[in-house]
């Protein structure tokens, strides 16, 4: 039996400030580091050790992974960083306060932007400093690969090919894999793994620093799924 653990990063500075974040590269708060440490300790207590780890190219996920692996004494682990595991791009909402945006546009509209399956937020202008074309970490990508906004559906369109082409071959050849990522890139993976329809995935929320375990057979069929804290 294989184990796949999905771990959302600990609280970030913009989570704390209640700002739309997406691809903006904001770090963890002290609380976020503590959440990452607690997640690592929880995995340690349950005897989890990994053969490989994946994360995004955003420091809140990378640092959560580092802290978790440090707790497991597995800092030596091979790690693959992939932009495809980034948070969904929040478009022109990036940096805005979520409560103030709800006051301006209405709670219903903001809920549609945040949780509808296929309605993306308004797109970023190309000259916005938040546009990924200005960020050297994406210099190797084609212009059409760089999002100016993303719905969950569009996020899935880049997460799923990466899952199939990169993660599945790795997972097929090992026992235990850790993915440290983001609320919406993890929701995209969950939609695929649990075969949820577009309606059901809207209700799925992912907490920070809360390891979610999938037990899989050799063909990567899901045998069981649980939050590790439920078994603590
Ligand atoms: O701001 C973001 O990038 C995400 C995750 O914090 O927010 P939401 O909860 O709206 O998906």
Coordinates of C-alpha atoms and ligand atoms in Angstrom, one line a residue:
X1 CA 0.0 0.0 0.0
X2 CA 1.2 3.5 -0.9
X3 CA 0.7 6.7 1.0
X4 CA 0.3 10.1 -0.5
X5 CA 0.2 13.0 1.9
X6 CA -1.2 16.4 0.8
X7 CA -0.1 19.3 3.1
X8 CA -1.3 22.9 2.7
X9 CA 1.4 25.4 3.8
X10 CA 1.1 27.0 7.3
X11 CA -0.5 30.4 7.8
X12 CA 1.1 33.0 5.5
X13 CA 1.5 36.8 6.2
X14 CA -1.3 37.4 3.7
X15 CA -3.5 34.7 5.2
X16 CA -3.1 36.6 8.5
X17 CA -3.9 39.9 6.8
X18 CA -6.8 38.4 5.0
X19 CA -5.5 39.3 1.5
X20 CA -6.0 37.4 -1.8
X21 CA -2.6 35.8 -2.5
X22 CA -2.5 33.4 -5.4
X23 CA 1.0 33.5 -7.0
X24 CA 2.3 36.3 -4.8
X25 CA 5.4 34.9 -3.0
X26 CA 4.6 35.7 0.6
X27 CA 6.3 34.0 3.6
X28 CA 4.9 32.1 6.6
X29 CA 4.0 33.9 9.9
X30 CA 5.5 32.6 13.2
X31 CA 2.1 30.8 13.6
X32 CA 2.6 29.3 10.1
X33 CA 6.0 28.0 11.0
X34 CA 4.6 26.5 14.2
X35 CA 1.8 24.8 12.1
X36 CA 4.4 23.3 9.8
X37 CA 6.4 22.1 12.8
X38 CA 3.3 20.5 14.3
X39 CA 2.5 18.8 11.0
X40 CA 6.0 17.4 10.9
X41 CA 5.7 16.2 14.5
X42 CA 2.3 14.6 13.7
X43 CA 3.8 12.7 10.7
X44 CA 6.8 11.7 12.8
X45 CA 4.5 10.3 15.5
X46 CA 2.7 8.2 12.9
X47 CA 5.8 6.8 11.5
X48 CA 5.5 8.5 8.1
X49 CA 8.7 8.7 6.1
X50 CA 8.9 9.7 2.5
X51 CA 10.7 8.7 -0.7
X52 CA 10.2 11.9 -2.5
X53 CA 8.5 15.3 -2.1
X54 CA 6.9 17.8 -4.4
X55 CA 6.2 21.4 -3.8
X56 CA 5.4 24.7 -5.6
X57 CA 7.8 27.5 -6.4
X58 CA 6.3 29.6 -3.7
X59 CA 8.2 30.0 -0.4
X60 CA 5.2 29.5 1.9
X61 CA 4.9 25.9 0.6
X62 CA 8.7 25.3 0.3
X63 CA 9.3 26.5 3.8
X64 CA 6.5 24.4 5.2
X65 CA 8.1 21.4 3.4
X66 CA 11.5 22.2 4.8
X67 CA 10.2 22.6 8.4
X68 CA 8.2 19.3 8.0
X69 CA 11.1 17.4 6.6
X70 CA 13.4 18.8 9.4
X71 CA 11.0 17.4 12.0
X72 CA 11.1 14.0 10.2
X73 CA 14.9 14.2 10.0
X74 CA 14.5 13.9 6.2
X75 CA 16.0 17.1 4.9
X76 CA 18.1 15.0 2.6
X77 CA 15.0 13.9 0.7
X78 CA 14.9 14.6 -3.1
X79 CA 12.4 17.5 -3.7
X80 CA 10.9 18.6 -6.9
X81 CA 9.6 22.2 -7.1
X82 CA 7.0 22.8 -9.8
X83 CA 5.2 26.0 -10.8
X84 CA 2.2 23.7 -11.7
X85 CA 1.6 23.1 -8.0
X86 CA 1.4 26.9 -7.3
X87 CA -1.8 28.3 -5.7
X88 CA -4.4 29.3 -8.3
X89 CA -3.7 32.7 -9.7
X90 CA -6.0 35.3 -8.1
X91 CA -5.8 37.8 -11.1
X92 CA -6.7 41.4 -10.3
X93 CA -7.8 40.5 -6.8
X94 CA -4.2 39.8 -5.8
X95 CA -3.2 41.8 -2.8
X96 CA -6.7 43.1 -2.0
X97 CA -8.3 42.5 1.4
X98 CA -11.0 39.9 1.2
X99 CA -13.4 41.6 3.6
X100 CA -13.0 45.0 1.9
X101 CA -13.5 43.4 -1.5
X102 CA -16.7 41.7 -0.2
X103 CA -17.9 45.1 1.0
X104 CA -17.3 46.7 -2.4
X105 CA -18.5 43.9 -4.7
X106 CA -20.8 41.9 -2.4
X107 CA -20.2 38.7 -0.4
X108 CA -22.0 36.7 -3.1
X109 CA -19.7 37.9 -5.9
X110 CA -16.6 37.3 -3.8
X111 CA -17.8 33.8 -3.0
X112 CA -18.2 33.1 -6.7
X113 CA -14.6 34.3 -7.3
X114 CA -13.3 32.3 -4.5
X115 CA -15.2 29.0 -4.7
X116 CA -17.1 28.7 -8.0
X117 CA -15.6 26.0 -10.2
X118 CA -15.1 27.9 -13.4
X119 CA -15.6 31.7 -12.9
X120 CA -12.1 33.3 -12.8
X121 CA -11.6 36.6 -11.0
X122 CA -10.9 39.6 -13.3
X123 CA -7.6 39.3 -15.1
X124 CA -4.4 41.2 -14.1
X125 CA -3.1 43.8 -16.5
X126 CA 0.2 42.8 -18.1
X127 CA 1.9 45.8 -16.6
X128 CA 0.9 44.9 -13.1
X129 CA 3.9 44.1 -10.9
X130 CA 1.9 40.9 -9.8
X131 CA 1.9 39.6 -13.4
X132 CA 4.1 36.5 -13.6
X133 CA 5.8 37.7 -16.8
X134 CA 7.9 40.1 -14.6
X135 CA 9.1 37.2 -12.4
X136 CA 12.4 35.5 -13.3
X137 CA 11.3 32.2 -11.9
X138 CA 8.8 31.9 -14.8
X139 CA 11.3 33.0 -17.5
X140 CA 11.4 29.5 -19.0
X141 CA 7.6 29.3 -19.6
X142 CA 5.8 30.2 -22.8
X143 CA 3.7 33.4 -22.6
X144 CA 0.5 31.4 -23.0
X145 CA 1.4 29.3 -19.9
X146 CA 1.5 32.4 -17.7
X147 CA -1.9 33.0 -16.2
X148 CA -3.3 36.5 -15.6
X149 CA -6.1 34.9 -13.6
X150 CA -7.3 31.4 -12.9
X151 CA -10.5 29.6 -11.8
X152 CA -10.3 26.2 -10.1
X153 CA -11.0 24.7 -13.5
X154 CA -8.0 26.5 -15.1
X155 CA -5.9 25.5 -12.1
X156 CA -6.8 21.9 -12.7
X157 CA -5.8 22.3 -16.3
X158 CA -2.1 22.7 -15.2
X159 CA -2.2 20.6 -12.1
X160 CA -3.6 17.5 -13.7
X161 CA -1.1 17.1 -16.6
X162 CA 1.7 17.6 -14.0
X163 CA 0.1 14.9 -11.8
X164 CA -0.2 12.5 -14.7
X165 CA 3.2 13.2 -16.3
X166 CA 5.5 13.8 -13.3
X167 CA 3.9 12.7 -10.0
X168 CA 2.2 9.5 -11.1
X169 CA 5.4 7.9 -12.5
X170 CA 7.3 8.8 -9.2
X171 CA 4.5 7.5 -7.0
X172 CA 4.2 4.3 -9.1
X173 CA 7.9 3.7 -8.3
X174 CA 7.9 4.4 -4.6
X175 CA 5.9 3.9 -1.4
X176 CA 5.3 7.3 0.3
X177 CA 5.1 10.7 -1.3
X178 CA 4.6 14.2 0.2
X179 CA 3.1 17.1 -1.6
X180 CA 3.4 20.5 0.1
X181 CA 1.2 22.9 -1.8
X182 CA -1.7 25.3 -1.6
X183 CA -5.4 25.4 -0.8
X184 CA -6.6 25.4 -4.4
X185 CA -3.8 23.3 -6.1
X186 CA -4.7 20.7 -3.4
X187 CA -8.4 21.1 -4.1
X188 CA -7.6 20.4 -7.8
X189 CA -5.8 17.2 -6.8
X190 CA -8.7 16.2 -4.5
X191 CA -11.2 16.8 -7.2
X192 CA -9.3 14.3 -9.4
X193 CA -8.5 11.7 -6.7
X194 CA -12.0 11.7 -5.2
X195 CA -13.6 12.1 -8.7
X196 CA -15.8 14.9 -7.3
X197 CA -18.2 16.8 -9.6
X198 CA -17.9 20.5 -10.2
X199 CA -20.6 21.2 -7.6
X200 CA -19.1 19.0 -4.8
X201 CA -15.6 20.5 -5.0
X202 CA -17.0 24.0 -4.3
X203 CA -17.6 22.9 -0.6
X204 CA -14.2 21.4 0.0
X205 CA -12.0 23.6 2.3
X206 CA -8.4 22.8 3.1
X207 CA -6.9 24.0 6.4
X208 CA -3.3 25.2 6.8
X209 CA -0.8 22.6 8.2
X210 CA -3.3 19.7 8.3
X211 CA -1.8 16.6 6.6
X212 CA -4.3 14.7 4.5
X213 CA -3.4 11.1 3.9
X214 CA -4.5 9.0 0.8
X215 CA -3.8 5.3 1.0
X216 CA -3.5 3.9 -2.5
X217 CA -3.1 0.5 -4.2
X218 CA -0.4 -0.2 -6.8
X219 CA -2.7 1.1 -9.6
X220 CA -3.1 4.3 -7.5
X221 CA -6.8 3.6 -6.7
X222 CA -7.8 5.3 -3.5
X223 CA -8.3 2.7 -0.7
X224 CA -8.7 5.2 2.2
X225 CA -8.5 8.9 2.9
X226 CA -8.2 10.7 6.3
X227 CA -6.8 13.7 8.1
X228 CA -3.8 12.4 10.1
X229 CA -5.0 14.4 13.2
X230 CA -8.1 12.2 13.3
X231 CA -5.9 9.2 13.9
X232 CA -3.7 10.9 16.6
Ligands
LIG1 O1 -5.6 33.9 -1.2 C1 -5.4 32.8 -1.7 O2 -4.6 32.6 -2.5 C2 -6.3 31.6 -1.3 C3 -5.7 30.8 -0.2 O3 -5.3 31.5 0.9 O4 -7.5 32.1 -0.8 P1 -8.9 31.4 -0.9 O5 -9.3 30.9 0.4 O6 -9.9 32.4 -1.4 O7 -8.8 30.3 -2.0

